[in-house]
Coordinates of C-alpha atoms in Angstrom, one line a residue:
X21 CA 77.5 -9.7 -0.8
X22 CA 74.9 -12.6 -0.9
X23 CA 76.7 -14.5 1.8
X24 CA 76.9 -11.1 3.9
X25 CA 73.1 -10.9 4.0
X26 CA 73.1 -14.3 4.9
X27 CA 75.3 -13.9 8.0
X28 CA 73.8 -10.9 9.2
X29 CA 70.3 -12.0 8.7
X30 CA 71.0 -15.3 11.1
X31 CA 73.0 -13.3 13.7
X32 CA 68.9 -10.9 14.1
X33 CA 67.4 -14.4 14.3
X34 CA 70.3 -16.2 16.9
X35 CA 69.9 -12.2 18.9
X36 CA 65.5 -12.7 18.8
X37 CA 66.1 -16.2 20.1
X38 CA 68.0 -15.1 22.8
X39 CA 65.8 -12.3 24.1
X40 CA 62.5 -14.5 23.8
X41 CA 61.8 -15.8 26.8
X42 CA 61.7 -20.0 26.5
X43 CA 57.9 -21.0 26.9
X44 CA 57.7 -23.4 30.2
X45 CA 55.6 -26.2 30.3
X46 CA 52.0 -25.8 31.5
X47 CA 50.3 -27.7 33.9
X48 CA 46.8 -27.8 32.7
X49 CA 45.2 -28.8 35.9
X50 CA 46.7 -28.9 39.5
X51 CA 49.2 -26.9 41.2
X52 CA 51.9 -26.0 40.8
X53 CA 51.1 -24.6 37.7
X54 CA 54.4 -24.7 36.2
X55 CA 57.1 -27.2 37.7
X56 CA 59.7 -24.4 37.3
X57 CA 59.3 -20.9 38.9
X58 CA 58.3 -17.9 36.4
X59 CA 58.3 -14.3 37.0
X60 CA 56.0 -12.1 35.7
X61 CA 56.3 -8.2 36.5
X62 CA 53.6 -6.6 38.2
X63 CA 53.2 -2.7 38.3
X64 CA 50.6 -2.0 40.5
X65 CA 48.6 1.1 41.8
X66 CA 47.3 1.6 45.4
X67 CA 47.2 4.2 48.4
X68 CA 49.8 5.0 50.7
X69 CA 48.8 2.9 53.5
X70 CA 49.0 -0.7 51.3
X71 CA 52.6 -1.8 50.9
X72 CA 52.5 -4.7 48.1
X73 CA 55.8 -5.8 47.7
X74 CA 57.5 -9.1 45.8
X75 CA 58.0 -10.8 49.7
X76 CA 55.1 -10.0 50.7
X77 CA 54.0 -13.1 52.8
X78 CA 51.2 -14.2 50.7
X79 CA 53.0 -13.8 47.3
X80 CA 55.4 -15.5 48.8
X81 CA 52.8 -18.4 49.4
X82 CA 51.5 -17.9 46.2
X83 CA 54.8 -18.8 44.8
X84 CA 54.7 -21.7 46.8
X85 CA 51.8 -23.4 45.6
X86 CA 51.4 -22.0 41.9
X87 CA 55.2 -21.9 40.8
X88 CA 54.6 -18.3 39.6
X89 CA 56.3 -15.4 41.4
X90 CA 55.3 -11.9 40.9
X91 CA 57.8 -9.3 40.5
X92 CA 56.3 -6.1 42.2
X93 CA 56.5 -2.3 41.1
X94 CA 54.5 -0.4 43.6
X95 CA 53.7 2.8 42.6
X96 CA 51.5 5.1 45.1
X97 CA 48.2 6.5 43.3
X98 CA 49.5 10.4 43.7
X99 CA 52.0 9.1 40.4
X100 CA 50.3 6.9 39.3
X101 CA 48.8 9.3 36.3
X102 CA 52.9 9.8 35.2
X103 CA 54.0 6.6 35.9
X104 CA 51.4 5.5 33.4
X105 CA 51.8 8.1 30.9
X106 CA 55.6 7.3 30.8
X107 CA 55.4 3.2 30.6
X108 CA 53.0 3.3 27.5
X109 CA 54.6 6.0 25.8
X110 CA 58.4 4.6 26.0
X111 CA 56.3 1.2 25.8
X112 CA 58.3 -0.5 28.4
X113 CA 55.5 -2.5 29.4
X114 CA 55.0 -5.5 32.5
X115 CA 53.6 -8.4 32.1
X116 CA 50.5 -7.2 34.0
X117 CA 48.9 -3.6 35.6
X118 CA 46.4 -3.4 38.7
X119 CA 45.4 0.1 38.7
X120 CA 42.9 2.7 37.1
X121 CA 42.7 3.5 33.4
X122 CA 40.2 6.4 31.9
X123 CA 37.9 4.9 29.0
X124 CA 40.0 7.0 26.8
X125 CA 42.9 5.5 27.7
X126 CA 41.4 2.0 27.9
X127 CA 40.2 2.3 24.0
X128 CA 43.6 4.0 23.2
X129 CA 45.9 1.1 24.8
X130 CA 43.3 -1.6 23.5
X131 CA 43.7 -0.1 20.0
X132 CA 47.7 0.0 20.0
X133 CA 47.9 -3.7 21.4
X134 CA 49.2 -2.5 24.3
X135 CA 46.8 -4.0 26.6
X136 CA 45.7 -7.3 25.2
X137 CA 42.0 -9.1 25.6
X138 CA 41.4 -12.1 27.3
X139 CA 39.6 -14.2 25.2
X140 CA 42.4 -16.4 24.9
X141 CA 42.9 -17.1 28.5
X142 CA 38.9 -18.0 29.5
X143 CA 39.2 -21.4 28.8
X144 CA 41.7 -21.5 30.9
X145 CA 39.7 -20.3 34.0
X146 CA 36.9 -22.1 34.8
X147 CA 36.8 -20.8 38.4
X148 CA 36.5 -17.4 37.8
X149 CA 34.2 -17.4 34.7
X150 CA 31.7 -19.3 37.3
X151 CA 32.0 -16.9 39.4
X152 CA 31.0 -14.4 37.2
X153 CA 27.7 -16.3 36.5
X154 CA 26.8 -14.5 39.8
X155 CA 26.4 -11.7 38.9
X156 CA 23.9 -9.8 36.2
X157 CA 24.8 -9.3 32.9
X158 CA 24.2 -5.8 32.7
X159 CA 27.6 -5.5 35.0
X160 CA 29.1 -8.3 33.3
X161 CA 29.2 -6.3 30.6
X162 CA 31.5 -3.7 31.7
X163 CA 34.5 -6.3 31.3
X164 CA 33.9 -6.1 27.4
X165 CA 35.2 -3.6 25.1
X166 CA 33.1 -1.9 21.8
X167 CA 33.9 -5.0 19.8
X168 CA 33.1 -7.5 22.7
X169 CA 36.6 -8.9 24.1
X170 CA 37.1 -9.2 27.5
X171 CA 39.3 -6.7 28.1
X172 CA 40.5 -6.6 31.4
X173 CA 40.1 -9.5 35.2
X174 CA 38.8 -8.4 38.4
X175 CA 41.4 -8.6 40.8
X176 CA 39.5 -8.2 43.5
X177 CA 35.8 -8.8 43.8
X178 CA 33.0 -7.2 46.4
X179 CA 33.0 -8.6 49.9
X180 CA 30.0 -10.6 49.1
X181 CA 27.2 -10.8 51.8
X182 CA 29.5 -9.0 53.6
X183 CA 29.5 -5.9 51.7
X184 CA 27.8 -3.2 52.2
X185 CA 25.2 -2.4 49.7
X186 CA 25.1 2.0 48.7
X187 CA 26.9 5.1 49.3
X188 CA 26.9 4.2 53.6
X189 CA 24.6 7.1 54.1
X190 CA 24.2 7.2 58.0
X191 CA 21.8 9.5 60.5
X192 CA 22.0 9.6 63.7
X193 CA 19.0 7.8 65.6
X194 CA 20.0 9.7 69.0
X195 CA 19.1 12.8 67.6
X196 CA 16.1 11.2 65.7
X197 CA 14.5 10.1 69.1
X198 CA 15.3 13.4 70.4
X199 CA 13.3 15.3 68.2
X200 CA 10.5 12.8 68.4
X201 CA 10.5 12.2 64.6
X202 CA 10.9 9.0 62.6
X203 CA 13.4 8.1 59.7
X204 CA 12.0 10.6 56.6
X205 CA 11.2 8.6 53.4
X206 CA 10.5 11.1 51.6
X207 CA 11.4 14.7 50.1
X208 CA 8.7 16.9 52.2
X209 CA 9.8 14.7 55.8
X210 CA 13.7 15.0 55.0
X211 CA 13.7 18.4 55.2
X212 CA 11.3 18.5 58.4
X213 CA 14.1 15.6 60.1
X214 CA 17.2 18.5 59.3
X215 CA 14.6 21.7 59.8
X216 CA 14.7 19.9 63.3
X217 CA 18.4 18.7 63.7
X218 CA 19.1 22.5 63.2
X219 CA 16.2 24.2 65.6
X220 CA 15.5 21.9 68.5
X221 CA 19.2 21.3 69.7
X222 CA 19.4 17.2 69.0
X223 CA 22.7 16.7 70.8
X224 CA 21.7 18.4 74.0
X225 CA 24.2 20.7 74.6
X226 CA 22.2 23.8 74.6
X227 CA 24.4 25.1 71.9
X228 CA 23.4 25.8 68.5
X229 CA 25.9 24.2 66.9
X230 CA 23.8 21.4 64.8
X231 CA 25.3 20.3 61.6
X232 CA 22.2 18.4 59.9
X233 CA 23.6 17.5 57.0
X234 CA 27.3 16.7 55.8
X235 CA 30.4 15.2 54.0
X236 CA 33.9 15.4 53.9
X237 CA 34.0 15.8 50.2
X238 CA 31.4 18.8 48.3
X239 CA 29.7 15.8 46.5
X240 CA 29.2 13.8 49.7
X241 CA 25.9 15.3 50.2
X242 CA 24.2 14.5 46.8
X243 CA 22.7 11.3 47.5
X244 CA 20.1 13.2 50.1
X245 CA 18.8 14.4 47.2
X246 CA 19.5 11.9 44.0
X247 CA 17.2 9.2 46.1
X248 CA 14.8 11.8 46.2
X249 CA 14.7 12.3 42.3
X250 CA 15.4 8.5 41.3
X251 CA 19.2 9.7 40.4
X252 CA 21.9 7.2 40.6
X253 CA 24.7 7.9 42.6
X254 CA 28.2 6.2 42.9
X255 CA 29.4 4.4 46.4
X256 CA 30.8 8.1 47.4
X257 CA 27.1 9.8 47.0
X258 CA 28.2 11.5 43.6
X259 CA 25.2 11.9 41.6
X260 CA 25.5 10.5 38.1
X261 CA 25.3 12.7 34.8
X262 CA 23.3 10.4 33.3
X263 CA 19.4 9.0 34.3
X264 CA 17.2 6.1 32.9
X265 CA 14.5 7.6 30.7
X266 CA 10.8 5.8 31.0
X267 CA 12.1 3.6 28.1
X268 CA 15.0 2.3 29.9
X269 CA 17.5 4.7 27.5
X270 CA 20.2 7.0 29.1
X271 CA 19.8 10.8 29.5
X272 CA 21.7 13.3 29.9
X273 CA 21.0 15.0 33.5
X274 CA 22.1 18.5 33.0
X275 CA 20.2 18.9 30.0
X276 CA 16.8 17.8 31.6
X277 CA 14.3 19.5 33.9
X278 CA 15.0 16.5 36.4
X279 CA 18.6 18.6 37.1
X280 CA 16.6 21.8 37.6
X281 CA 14.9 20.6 40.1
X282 CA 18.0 18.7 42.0
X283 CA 19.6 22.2 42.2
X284 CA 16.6 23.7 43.8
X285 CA 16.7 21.0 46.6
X286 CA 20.4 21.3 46.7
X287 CA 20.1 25.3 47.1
X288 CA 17.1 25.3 49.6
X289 CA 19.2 23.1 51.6
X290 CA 22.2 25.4 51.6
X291 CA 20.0 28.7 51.9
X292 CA 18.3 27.1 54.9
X293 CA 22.0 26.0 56.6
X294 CA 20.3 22.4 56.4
X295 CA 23.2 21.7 54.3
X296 CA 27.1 22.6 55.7
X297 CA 27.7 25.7 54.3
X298 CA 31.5 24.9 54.1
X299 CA 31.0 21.6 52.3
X300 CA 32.7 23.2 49.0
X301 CA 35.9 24.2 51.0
X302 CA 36.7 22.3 53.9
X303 CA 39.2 19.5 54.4
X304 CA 38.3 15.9 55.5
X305 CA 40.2 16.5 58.8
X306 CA 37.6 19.4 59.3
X307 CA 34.9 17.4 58.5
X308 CA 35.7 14.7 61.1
X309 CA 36.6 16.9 63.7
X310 CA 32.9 17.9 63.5
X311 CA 31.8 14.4 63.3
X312 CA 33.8 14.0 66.7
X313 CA 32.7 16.7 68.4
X314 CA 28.9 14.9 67.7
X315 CA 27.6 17.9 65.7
X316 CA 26.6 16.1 62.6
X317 CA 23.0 14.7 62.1
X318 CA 23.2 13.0 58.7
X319 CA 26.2 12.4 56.1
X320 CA 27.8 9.8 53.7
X321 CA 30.8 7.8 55.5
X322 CA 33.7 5.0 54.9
X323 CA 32.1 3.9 58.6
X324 CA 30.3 5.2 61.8
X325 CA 33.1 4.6 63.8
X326 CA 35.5 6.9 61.6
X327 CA 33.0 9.9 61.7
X328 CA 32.4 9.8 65.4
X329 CA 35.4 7.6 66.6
X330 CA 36.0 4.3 67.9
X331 CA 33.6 5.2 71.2
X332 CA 30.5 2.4 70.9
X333 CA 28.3 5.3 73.0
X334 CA 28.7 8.0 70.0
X335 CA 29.1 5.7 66.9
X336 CA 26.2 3.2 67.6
X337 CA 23.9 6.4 67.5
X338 CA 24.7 6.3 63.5
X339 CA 22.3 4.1 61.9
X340 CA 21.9 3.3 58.1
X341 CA 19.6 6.0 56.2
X342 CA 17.2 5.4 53.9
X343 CA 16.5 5.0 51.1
X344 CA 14.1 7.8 50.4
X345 CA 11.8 6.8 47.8
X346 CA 10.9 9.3 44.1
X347 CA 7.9 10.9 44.6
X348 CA 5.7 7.8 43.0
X349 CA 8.4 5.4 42.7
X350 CA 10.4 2.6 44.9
X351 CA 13.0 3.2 47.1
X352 CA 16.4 2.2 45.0
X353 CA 19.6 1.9 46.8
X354 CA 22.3 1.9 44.2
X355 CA 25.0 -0.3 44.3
X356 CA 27.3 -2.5 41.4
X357 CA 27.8 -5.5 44.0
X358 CA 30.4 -6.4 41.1
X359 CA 33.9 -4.0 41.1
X360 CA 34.9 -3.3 37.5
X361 CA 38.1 -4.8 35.7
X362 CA 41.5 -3.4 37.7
X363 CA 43.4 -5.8 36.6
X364 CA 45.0 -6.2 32.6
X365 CA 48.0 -8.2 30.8
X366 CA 50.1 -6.6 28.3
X367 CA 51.3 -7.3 25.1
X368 CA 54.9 -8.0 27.0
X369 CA 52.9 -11.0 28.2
X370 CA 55.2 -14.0 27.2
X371 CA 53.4 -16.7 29.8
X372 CA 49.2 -16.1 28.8
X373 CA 48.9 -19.7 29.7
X374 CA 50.3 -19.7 33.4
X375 CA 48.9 -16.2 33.6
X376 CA 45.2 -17.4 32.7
X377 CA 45.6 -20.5 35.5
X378 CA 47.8 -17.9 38.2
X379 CA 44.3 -15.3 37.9
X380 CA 42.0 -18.7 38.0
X381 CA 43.7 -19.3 41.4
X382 CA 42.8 -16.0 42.9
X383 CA 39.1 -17.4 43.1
X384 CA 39.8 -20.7 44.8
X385 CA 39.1 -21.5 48.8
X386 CA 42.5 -22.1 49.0
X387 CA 43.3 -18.8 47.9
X388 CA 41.1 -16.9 49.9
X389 CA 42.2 -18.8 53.1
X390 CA 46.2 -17.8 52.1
X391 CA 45.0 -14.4 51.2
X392 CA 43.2 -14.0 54.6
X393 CA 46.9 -13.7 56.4
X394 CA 48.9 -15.8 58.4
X395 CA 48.0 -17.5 61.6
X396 CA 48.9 -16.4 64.5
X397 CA 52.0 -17.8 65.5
X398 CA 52.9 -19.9 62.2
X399 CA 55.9 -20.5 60.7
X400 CA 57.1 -17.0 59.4
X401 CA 57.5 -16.8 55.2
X402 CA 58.5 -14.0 53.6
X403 CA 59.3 -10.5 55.1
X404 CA 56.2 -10.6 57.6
X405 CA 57.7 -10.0 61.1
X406 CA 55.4 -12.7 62.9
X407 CA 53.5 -10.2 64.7
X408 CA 49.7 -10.1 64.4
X409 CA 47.7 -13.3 62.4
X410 CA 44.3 -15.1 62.4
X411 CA 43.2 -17.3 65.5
X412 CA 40.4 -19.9 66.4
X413 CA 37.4 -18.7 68.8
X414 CA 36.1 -21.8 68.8
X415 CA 36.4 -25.4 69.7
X416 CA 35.1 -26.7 66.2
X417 CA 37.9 -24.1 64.3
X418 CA 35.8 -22.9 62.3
X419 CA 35.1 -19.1 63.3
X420 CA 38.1 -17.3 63.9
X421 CA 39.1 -13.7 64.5
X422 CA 42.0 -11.5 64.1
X423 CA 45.1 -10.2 66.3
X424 CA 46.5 -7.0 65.2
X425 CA 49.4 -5.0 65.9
X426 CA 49.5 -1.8 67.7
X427 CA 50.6 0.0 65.0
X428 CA 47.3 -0.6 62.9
X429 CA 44.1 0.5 63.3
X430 CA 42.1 -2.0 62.0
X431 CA 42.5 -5.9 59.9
X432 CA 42.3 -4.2 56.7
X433 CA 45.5 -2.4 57.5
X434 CA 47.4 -4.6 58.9
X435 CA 47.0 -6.8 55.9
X436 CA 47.7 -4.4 53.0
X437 CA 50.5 -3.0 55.2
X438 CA 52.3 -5.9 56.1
X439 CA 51.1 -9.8 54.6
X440 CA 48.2 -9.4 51.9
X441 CA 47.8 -7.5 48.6
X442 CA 44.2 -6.7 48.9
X443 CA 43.4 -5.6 45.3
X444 CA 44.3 -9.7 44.2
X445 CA 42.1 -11.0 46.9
X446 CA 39.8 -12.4 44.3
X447 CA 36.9 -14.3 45.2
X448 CA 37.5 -14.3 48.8
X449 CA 34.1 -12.3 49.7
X450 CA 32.3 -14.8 48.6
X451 CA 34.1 -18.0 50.3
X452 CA 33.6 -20.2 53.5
X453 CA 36.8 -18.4 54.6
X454 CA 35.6 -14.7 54.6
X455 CA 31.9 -15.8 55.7
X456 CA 33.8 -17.7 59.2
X457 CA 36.2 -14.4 59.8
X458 CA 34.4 -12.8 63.2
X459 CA 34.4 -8.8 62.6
X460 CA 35.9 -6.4 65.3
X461 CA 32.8 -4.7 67.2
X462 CA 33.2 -1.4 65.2
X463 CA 33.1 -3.6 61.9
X464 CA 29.9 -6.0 63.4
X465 CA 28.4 -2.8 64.4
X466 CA 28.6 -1.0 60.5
X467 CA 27.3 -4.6 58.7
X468 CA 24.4 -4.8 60.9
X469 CA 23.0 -1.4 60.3
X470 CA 22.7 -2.0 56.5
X471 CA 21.7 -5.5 56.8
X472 CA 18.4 -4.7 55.9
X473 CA 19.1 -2.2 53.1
X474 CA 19.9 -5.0 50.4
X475 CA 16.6 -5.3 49.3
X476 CA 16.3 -2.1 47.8
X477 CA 19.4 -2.1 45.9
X478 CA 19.7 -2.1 41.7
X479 CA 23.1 -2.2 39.9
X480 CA 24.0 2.0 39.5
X481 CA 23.1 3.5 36.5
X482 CA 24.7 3.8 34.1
X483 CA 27.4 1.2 34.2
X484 CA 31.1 1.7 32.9
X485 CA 30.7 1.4 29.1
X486 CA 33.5 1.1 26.7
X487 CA 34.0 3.4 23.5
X488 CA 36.0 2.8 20.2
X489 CA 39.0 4.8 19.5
X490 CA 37.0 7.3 17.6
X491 CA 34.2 7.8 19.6
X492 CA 37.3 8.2 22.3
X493 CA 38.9 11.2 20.5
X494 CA 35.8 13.2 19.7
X495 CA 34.8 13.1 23.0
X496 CA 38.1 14.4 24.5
X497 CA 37.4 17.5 22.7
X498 CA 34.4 18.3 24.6
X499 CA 34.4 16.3 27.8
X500 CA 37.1 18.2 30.0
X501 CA 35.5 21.8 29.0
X502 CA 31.8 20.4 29.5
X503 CA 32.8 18.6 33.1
X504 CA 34.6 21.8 34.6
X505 CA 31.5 23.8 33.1
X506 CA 29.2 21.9 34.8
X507 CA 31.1 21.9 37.8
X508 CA 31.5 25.6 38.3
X509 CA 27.8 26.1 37.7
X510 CA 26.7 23.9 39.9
X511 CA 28.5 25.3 42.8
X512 CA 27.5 28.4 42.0
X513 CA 23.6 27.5 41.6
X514 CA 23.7 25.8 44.8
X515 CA 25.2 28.6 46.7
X516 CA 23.0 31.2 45.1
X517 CA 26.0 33.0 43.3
X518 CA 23.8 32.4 39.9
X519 CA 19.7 32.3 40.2
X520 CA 18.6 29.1 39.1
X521 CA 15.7 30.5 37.2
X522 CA 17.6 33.4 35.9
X523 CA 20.5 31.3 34.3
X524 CA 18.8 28.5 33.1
X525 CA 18.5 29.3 29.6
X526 CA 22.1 30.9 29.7
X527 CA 23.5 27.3 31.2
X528 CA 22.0 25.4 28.5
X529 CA 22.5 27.7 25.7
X530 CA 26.8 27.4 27.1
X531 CA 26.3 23.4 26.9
X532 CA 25.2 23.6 23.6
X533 CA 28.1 26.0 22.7
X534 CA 30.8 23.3 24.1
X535 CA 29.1 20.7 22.1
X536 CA 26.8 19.0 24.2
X537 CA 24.7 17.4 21.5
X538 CA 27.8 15.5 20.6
X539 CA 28.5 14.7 23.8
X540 CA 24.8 13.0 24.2
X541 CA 24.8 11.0 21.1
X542 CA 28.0 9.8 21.4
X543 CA 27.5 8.2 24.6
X544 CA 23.9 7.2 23.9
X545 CA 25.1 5.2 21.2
X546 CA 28.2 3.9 22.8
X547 CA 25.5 2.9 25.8
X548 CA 22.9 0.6 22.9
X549 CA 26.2 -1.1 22.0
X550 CA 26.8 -2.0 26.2
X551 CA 23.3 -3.1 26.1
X552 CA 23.8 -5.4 23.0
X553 CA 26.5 -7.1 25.0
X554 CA 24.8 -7.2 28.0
X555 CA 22.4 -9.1 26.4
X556 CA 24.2 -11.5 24.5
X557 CA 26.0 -12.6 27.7
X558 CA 22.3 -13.3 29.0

């Protein structure tokens, strides 16, 4: 019976031997990292119009110079919520994941050891953890979890002083000049600027068909009025639920007088047809079509050239707006020049080492100039079909600009379409490489207008904060009821279904029903902790 055990105990061992993966040997410093090629899997998350794939022509290079090949699972962002669900719960896990997690699910895959911290793999990377020294430590701090461990690698950083600072709030100066007023920086001369954009017929056409104010999304427009109340907003003009008290602590918005006061500027600007009156129900097509037709005076957009098309005589009329300054306060233009984590290693993670120095590569010159696409006319690797690439404009080659297929309407395209997986570009906004890349007139065009806009820009507020796994599941109780709560009312304040002054009390006395005391104090004190890291990373 004895020897039995025996036998059948060293046939498990012999069967875990053979489905461990043999460790390969590291190089510490230098490239290739590893002398023979690794694989690591690589589910990643993106739109429709990226196509990362394993030959992709600069994973392909990538294998070339680091050893390490990536093993690509694309899956498009409209699945991405299943596909997610389904790999933690069978725990069929990849060696790493580029794509959005909730902070629910980030505490609740932290806390199973299903995503893993990187702790372990900083020493390892001392090219990205100095380029993190660039940034503040009150975003830093958003790569730590509740206990402090760096939980998760920015695959891709901002575009550096390239990017472009805010929510790309735009007005158009045309219709400024025509009305003979100058850009509002204030509450009391906004509304004058739209009053006119809707009376005096701006765009000429003896028509009243003035839109003054816009978006392609219902929360597009928020931002006119945030600035105006010292609200942060996100990069797509959201207002946040949260604002910095006179103590620098967080507060919750919809509790406070502050959000009474938002939705009476938000109503008089729908009552007075200042603000789109079908911003809560139409489409994005609809929105452009009236951006083409040049019937929109002021809006949030990716650029001006996608509002009012790729015609330099209607989209160099959009210039940058604002910021609009708090009655006795600064004009603040919020921005996290720092993206958040989008990138994490698993537990299935057998190769931490080669990972650690694969991730330290992404923020090398050498990276960025590989990640920037192929030359134009260069020796094909890959699947790329040798059509479209980089070329020199000038005699030192040094500035250089970009052919581009037909088939794409811009750089960016053509890159996540066809050669370069955009979310690992890594450091390349901030190298020689990106800063010598001559922009297309359209793109030249949207960085100049909001040149001048850096100077009034602060890190959004609040930042991403983590939460432990209880704080986690006592908020899931109340957060989806309070959000769609909040959200319904809102709508209907704006619109005038529900008097603001009439349902006040009602409102709050429904947020207290759902638990919004909870809700406060959990995040209040979830928010100290962020600040405690924040400043140990100081």
């Amino acid at each position: 019976m004895k020897k039995s055990l025996l036998t059948l105990t060293l046939a498990c061992i012999l069967m875990l031997v053979c489905v461990v993966p043999a460790l390969a040997d590291v190089n510490l410093e230098g490239y290739p990292i590893t002398d023979e090629t690794i694989s690591l899997k690589l589910v990643i998350a993106e739109a429709n119009t990226a196509n990362t794939h394993t030959d992709m022509w600069a994973l392909v290079r990538l294998q070339e110079e680091t050893g390490v090949r990536l093993e690509v699972e694309r899956v498009d962002n409209s699945v991405w919520n299943e596909r997610k669900s389904l790999m933690f719960a069978s725990n069929e896990l990849p060696d790493l994941i580029i794509g959005s997690f909730t902070t629910d699910e980030r505490s609740l895959y932290f806390t199973s050891g299903q995503l893993t911290s990187m702790n372990d793999m900083l020493p390892l990377m001392p090219n990205y953890s100095e380029f993190l020294k660039r940034f503040q430590p009150i975003e830093r701090a958003k790569l730590y979890d509740a206990q402090g461990n760096m939980i998760g690698f920015i695959g891709q950083a901002s575009e550096g002083k390239k990017a472009l600072p805010g929510a790309r709030v735009v007005i158009n100066q045309k219709w400024l000049d025509a009305v003979e007023m100058k850009m509002p920086t204030n509450w009391d001369e906004l509304v004058a600027v739209l009053t006119a954009f809707r009376d005096k017929d701006p765009n000429g056409n003896g028509e009243n068909d003035e839109i003054p104010l816009s978006g392609a999304i219902s929360t597009a427009a928020q931002v006119f009025v945030t600035e105006t109340l010292g609200i942060s907003n996100n990069s797509a003009g959201t207002r946040s639920d949260w604002y910095e008290g006179e103590d620098g602590s967080m507060e919750y918005l919809m509790t406070s007088d502050l959000y009474k006061t938002y939705l009476e500027r938000m109503h008089y600007l729908y009552a007075e047809k200042l603000l789109d009156n079908e911003i809560y129900t139409q489409s994005s097509t609809q929105f452009l079509a009236k951006g083409a037709n040049m019937q929109i005076g002021a809006c949030r957009t990716d650029a001006p050239f996608v509002l009012a098309g790729t015609d330099p005589e209607k989209y160099e009329q959009y210039v940058a707006f604002g910021p609009i300054a708090p009655e006795g306060g600064e004009p603040r233009q919020y921005f996290n020049e720092m993206y958040g984590a989008n990138l994490y290693v698993t537990k299935a993670n057998q190769y931490r080492e080669v990972t650690a120095r694969l991730l330290d590569y992404l923020y090398t010159e050498e990276w960025a100039q590989i990640i920037r696409g192929p030359q134009l006319g260069s020796e094909i690797k890959g699947d790329w079909d040798g059509k479209g690439g980089w070329y020199y404009i000038d005699d030192t080659q040094t500035k250089y600009a970009f052919e581009v297929p037909e088939e794409y309407s811009g750089v960016y395209y053509w890159r996540i379409g066809a050669v370069a997986p955009m979310a690992l570009r890594g450091g390349l906004g901030y190298s020689e490489t990106w800063m010598n890349e001559v922009m297309s007139d359209t793109d030249t065009h949207l960085r100049a207008i909001y040149a001048d806009t850096w100077q009034y820009t602060v890190p959004c507020f609040p930042q991403e904060y983590s939460l432990t796994q209880e704080e986690a599941d006592e908020l899931a109780l109340i957060s989806t009821e309070l959000k769609t709560y909040v959200d319904q009312m809102e709508v209907k304040f704006v619109v005038g279904e529900v008097d603001i002054d009439e349902g006040w009390d009602e409102f709050q006395a429904h947020l207290k029903s759902i638990g919004v005391e909870d809700y406060i104090r959990i995040n209040q004190g979830a928010y100290e902790r962020y600040l405690e890291i924040a400043n140990n990373l100081e």
